[in-house]
Amino acid sequence: MYEHDVIVVGAGGAGLRAAIAAHEEGADVALVSKLHPVRSHTGAAEGGINAALRDGDDWTDHAYDTMKGSDYLGDAPAIETLCETSPEEVIQLEHWGMPFSREEDGRVSQRPFGGLSFPRTTYAGAETGHHLLHTMYEQVVKRGIKVYDEFYVMDLAVTDEEDPEDRECHGCVAYDIKSGDIVGFKANDGVVLATGGDGQAFDHTTNAVANTGDGPAMAYRAGVPVEDMEFVQFHPTTLPSTGVLISEGVRGEGGILYNAEGERFMFEYGYANNAGELASRDVVSRAELTEVNEGRGVEDEYVYLDMRHLGDERILDRLENILHLAEDFEGVDGLVEPMPVKPGQHYHMGGIETNEHGETCVSGLYAAGECACVSVHGSNRLGGNALPELIVFGARAGYHAAGRDYGEALVQTGPSAAIEHEEDLGAPVEPGALGPADDDVAADGGERAADEARSDGGQLASASEVVHRSVERQRQRVERLKERDGRNHAEIRKKLQKAMTRWVNVFREEEGLKKALEVIKECREEYQNVAVSDPSGTYNTDLIHTIETRNLIDTAETIALGALARDEFRGAHWRAEHQERRDDEWLKHTMVQWSDGTPELYYTDVILEGAEKTYEPKVRSY
Ligand SMILES: Cc1cc2nc3c(=O)[nH]c(=O)nc-3n(C[C@H](O)[C@H](O)[C@H](O)COP(=O)(O)OP(=O)(O)OC[C@H]3O[C@@H](n4cnc5c(N)ncnc54)[C@H](O)[C@@H]3O)c2cc1C
């Protein structure tokens, strides 16, 4: 068993920042990651990082834009923390050597981005995430932080008290991809989950194949609620054939969207008369699909994004990477022709419920980055607001896990913060109807036996025993998966992805959401017979993908459940039957809690009172 003070699971932007912070606080830190750190998906981020750095800008304006962008579903203490701290974190990156793009006078460049009232998106060409990862990885290496890369974390080692708020996390269990061993990691002070997004729940996504929602699924099964899962961002400019992203930086630099008739539809049809192409992402995605649905799309599928008028010099200076992507994946030369684009799954606003210190309701378990929901993005994230979230809340989670005292949190977590339960609403969801979510292991997460955390005689088990037992359960799980004959995970994953893309996409309606839940239920049943056919110990991707598929099923179910329950139109969540934001009923966060194998829904208050002001919900127009 490996032992460290703080164990950070995931080595993307959030994980690297958390590890550096915990190390600065004096902890012995380990990063455990299924990928090498610089292969993490943060490396794909193109457009930039929002921070109020310039004269004429102010973090309070950034906070206002973020709250408005969230459609008043973000929590003010978290949003204010993000926007006030982002400038110092960006300056810290600059001091660590991040090669930001610069103006002629030497100042760091900033560009306009959707939904922002000031051009405050700081960038490094169109490769911001790549440079961010490399800059922070250098700091990890310099500090001698131990990195366990190619270790796939399968489960958390959490005690099993009845009430999740009494539970403790003592570490995690990982499959060492290189050796084939299943090993325990004991954390003396805390585990930080920083496992990134879950875009693989959909079949048209900008996310990498590694983005499988492992962190949220593990935390959920350990009793931590997942928050606002129905809010999924569909980015308006992805390449139709692959889902590869064309950065919002293109529109930030002046790129224009046209329909098949050559009309600049954002203005022509009044989707966003002021901001046009730079309206918030949810607005632009709906506009594009409306164009296609009304017969003005190209090949009934997509629209055009044109940047030719920016001129070769500017494109090559600021957007060169985009040229390569359009050429390589679509065979289009962006200097001489417009690029085909359509909406694709891009980001998950929802995730593991945390407070502004990164803490979950399970003691010793933290989360940061895209896998977490703190909540700063509410029902819609503004472009350029994910990267500052990684560095601001990654750092806070790392510092706190290593012992820094931030005082009492303003954002409450855990079931005790519930204001009402789903039954009270009489909504058309019966959480229990979906049945248990077990695959092959009575041991997997939700079904932890009561003796898991207790040794004989009813004594509390030591932290090491908790980790050891979790390791044993995962060893048995893998043995069973390999021994038996059964279904291959790939067919089940594909079925799930198709259903999510068809029915839980930009436009959602009750019947479709119910169909999606039916398919998810079928996927669960089929998964109970899943088997791993590759017997090898090392580099067994069949095994990893099988376990990831289970995580995707759990995550997808919480998304569809939340989407069905929320009968209003807010931010990225559009409902055919409910065309209005309903603040009287729905100014609240959706929580899904794992309860003996079935999901339960409850709600918590949104916090609109900030330190600076109270954010009064207004009509969100651009
Ligand atoms: C194409 C693209 C472009 C984007 N551009 C921007 C942008 O310009 N600006 C912006 O603000 N946001 C942008 N975003 C969003 C932003 O980049 C992501 O939200 C963010 O990078 C996620 O960082 P993360 O650290 O949370 O996760 P990731 O960078 O995805 O890292 C996750 C880490 O967890 C590890 N991991 C996962 N599961 C396990 C497991 N079971 N065991 C062990 N390790 C595990 C992985 O190996 C990886 O190291 C973009 C997103 C995409 C997809």
XYZ file of N, CA and C in Angstrom, residues 40-123:
252
model
N -3.411 15.007 -20.225
C -4.748 15.266 -19.678
C -5.522 16.177 -20.625
N -6.842 16.142 -20.503
C -7.650 16.840 -21.499
C -7.577 18.357 -21.392
N -7.104 18.863 -20.281
C -6.885 20.314 -20.201
C -6.018 20.778 -21.377
N -5.141 19.906 -21.847
C -4.256 20.244 -22.958
C -5.009 20.625 -24.222
N -6.281 20.231 -24.317
C -7.067 20.547 -25.515
C -7.674 21.945 -25.456
N -7.630 22.586 -24.285
C -8.267 23.909 -24.159
C -7.558 24.895 -25.072
N -8.357 25.601 -25.838
C -7.775 26.457 -26.862
C -7.875 27.932 -26.506
N -9.107 28.372 -26.180
C -9.409 29.804 -26.183
C -8.784 30.658 -25.115
N -8.866 30.278 -23.842
C -8.241 31.118 -22.842
C -8.847 31.052 -21.453
N -8.318 31.969 -20.607
C -8.639 31.997 -19.168
C -9.170 33.380 -18.827
N -10.347 33.435 -18.210
C -10.900 34.733 -17.835
C -10.296 35.234 -16.530
N -9.852 36.498 -16.562
C -9.346 37.133 -15.339
C -9.408 38.645 -15.551
N -9.930 39.367 -14.560
C -10.026 40.826 -14.663
C -8.658 41.415 -14.324
N -7.851 41.615 -15.368
C -6.461 42.043 -15.174
C -6.237 43.508 -15.549
N -7.053 44.033 -16.437
C -6.775 45.331 -17.053
C -7.417 46.490 -16.320
N -6.852 47.691 -16.477
C -7.540 48.907 -16.063
C -8.853 48.965 -16.825
N -9.889 49.398 -16.144
C -11.194 49.470 -16.803
C -12.010 48.211 -16.578
N -11.354 47.144 -16.131
C -12.087 45.923 -15.806
C -12.050 45.744 -14.291
N -12.965 44.947 -13.776
C -13.011 44.733 -12.341
C -13.569 43.344 -12.083
N -13.061 42.675 -11.039
C -13.533 41.303 -10.804
C -15.026 41.267 -10.515
N -15.586 42.356 -10.006
C -17.025 42.342 -9.722
C -17.830 42.289 -11.034
N -17.272 42.887 -12.107
C -17.953 42.782 -13.411
C -17.883 41.338 -13.923
N -16.736 40.729 -13.709
C -16.581 39.317 -14.087
C -17.599 38.472 -13.305
N -17.760 38.788 -12.016
C -18.722 38.032 -11.190
C -20.142 38.238 -11.712
N -20.465 39.465 -12.082
C -21.812 39.726 -12.597
C -22.043 38.936 -13.893
N -21.080 38.999 -14.810
C -21.212 38.268 -16.076
C -21.389 36.768 -15.828
N -20.631 36.261 -14.853
C -20.679 34.820 -14.564
C -22.039 34.436 -13.987
N -22.549 35.258 -13.076
C -23.872 34.982 -12.493
C -24.955 35.063 -13.570
N -24.852 36.082 -14.415
C -25.841 36.206 -15.498
C -25.732 34.991 -16.436
N -24.492 34.642 -16.793
C -24.267 33.486 -17.670
C -24.834 32.214 -17.062
N -24.765 32.112 -15.734
C -25.252 30.900 -15.045
C -26.776 30.838 -15.026
N -27.399 31.897 -15.522
C -28.864 32.057 -15.456
C -29.331 31.974 -13.999
N -28.533 32.598 -13.142
C -28.862 32.754 -11.724
C -28.980 31.419 -10.999
N -28.124 30.488 -11.402
C -28.074 29.218 -10.676
C -26.681 28.968 -10.086
N -25.791 29.965 -10.187
C -24.495 29.825 -9.530
C -24.630 30.301 -8.089
N -23.699 29.869 -7.236
C -23.709 30.343 -5.847
C -22.761 31.529 -5.728
N -23.296 32.644 -5.225
C -22.518 33.885 -5.200
C -21.177 33.749 -4.453
N -21.109 33.081 -3.301
C -19.794 33.004 -2.627
C -18.745 32.311 -3.504
N -19.179 31.302 -4.258
C -18.228 30.583 -5.119
C -17.841 31.453 -6.310
N -18.825 32.123 -6.908
C -18.543 32.973 -8.072
C -17.609 34.114 -7.667
N -17.856 34.705 -6.532
C -17.004 35.823 -6.108
C -15.588 35.342 -5.793
N -15.495 34.167 -5.194
C -14.157 33.601 -4.937
C -13.416 33.395 -6.254
N -14.124 32.836 -7.243
C -13.519 32.585 -8.556
C -12.991 33.878 -9.161
N -13.858 34.881 -9.225
C -13.516 36.077 -9.993
C -12.507 36.961 -9.261
N -12.568 36.959 -7.940
C -11.614 37.778 -7.181
C -10.223 37.143 -7.191
N -10.170 35.811 -7.200
C -8.872 35.115 -7.092
C -8.236 34.834 -8.440
N -9.049 34.811 -9.500
C -8.515 34.442 -10.807
C -7.316 35.309 -11.238
N -7.370 36.655 -11.050
C -6.211 37.444 -11.496
C -4.903 37.025 -10.816
N -4.931 36.768 -9.520
C -3.661 36.403 -8.869
C -3.173 35.031 -9.317
N -4.124 34.137 -9.600
C -3.716 32.815 -10.087
C -3.111 32.908 -11.497
N -3.685 33.789 -12.332
C -3.145 33.948 -13.689
C -1.756 34.596 -13.621
N -1.607 35.560 -12.742
C -0.286 36.193 -12.581
C 0.728 35.158 -12.064
N 0.256 34.280 -11.171
C 1.126 33.204 -10.684
C 1.593 32.318 -11.846
N 0.665 32.011 -12.757
C 1.044 31.197 -13.926
C 2.095 31.919 -14.755
N 1.879 33.209 -14.918
C 2.820 34.024 -15.697
C 4.207 33.976 -15.044
N 4.236 34.057 -13.716
C 5.521 34.006 -13.004
C 6.171 32.627 -13.094
N 5.338 31.608 -13.253
C 5.890 30.262 -13.441
C 6.347 30.047 -14.883
N 6.125 31.022 -15.730
C 6.666 30.922 -17.089
C 5.671 30.622 -18.177
N 4.380 30.741 -17.896
C 3.389 30.438 -18.947
C 3.517 31.462 -20.082
N 3.692 30.993 -21.314
C 3.945 31.923 -22.426
C 2.657 32.542 -22.980
N 2.075 33.460 -22.223
C 0.856 34.124 -22.689
C 1.146 34.945 -23.944
N 0.143 35.047 -24.820
C 0.273 35.952 -25.973
C 0.340 37.387 -25.450
N 1.055 38.247 -26.192
C 1.273 39.620 -25.707
C 0.966 40.659 -26.774
N 0.666 41.849 -26.294
C 0.465 42.997 -27.183
C 1.832 43.572 -27.551
N 1.819 44.498 -28.512
C 3.060 45.182 -28.932
C 3.782 45.811 -27.744
N 2.996 46.377 -26.778
C 3.612 47.054 -25.630
C 4.039 46.082 -24.532
N 3.887 44.797 -24.777
C 4.383 43.806 -23.820
C 3.334 43.305 -22.844
N 2.163 43.957 -22.809
C 1.131 43.483 -21.889
C 0.544 42.167 -22.380
N 0.129 41.349 -21.410
C -0.520 40.087 -21.753
C -1.802 40.384 -22.523
N -2.019 39.684 -23.639
C -3.196 39.938 -24.482
C -4.464 39.396 -23.838
N -5.570 40.069 -24.110
C -6.878 39.563 -23.701
C -7.841 39.725 -24.870
N -8.740 38.748 -25.044
C -9.676 38.797 -26.171
C -11.126 38.719 -25.660
N -12.073 39.182 -26.495
C -13.479 39.051 -26.094
C -13.903 37.579 -26.137
N -14.818 37.199 -25.291
C -15.395 35.848 -25.306
C -16.888 35.967 -25.051
N -17.621 34.924 -25.406
C -19.077 34.968 -25.286
C -19.551 35.289 -23.876
N -20.524 36.201 -23.789
C -21.163 36.502 -22.506
C -20.357 37.408 -21.597
N -19.190 37.883 -22.050
C -18.361 38.756 -21.205
C -18.598 40.217 -21.586
N -18.641 41.091 -20.577
C -18.865 42.508 -20.847
C -17.556 43.258 -21.083
N -16.423 42.536 -21.003
C -15.102 43.143 -21.194
C -14.205 42.083 -21.833
N -13.294 42.479 -22.716
C -12.397 41.452 -23.289
C -11.378 40.976 -22.251
N -11.779 39.976 -21.433
C -10.908 39.572 -20.316
C -10.394 38.134 -20.435
N -10.410 37.594 -21.656
C -9.926 36.220 -21.807
C -8.450 36.223 -22.204
N -7.639 35.795 -21.259
C -6.185 35.755 -21.420
C -5.827 34.446 -22.124
N -4.893 34.473 -23.036
C -4.662 33.258 -23.827
C -3.202 33.103 -24.226
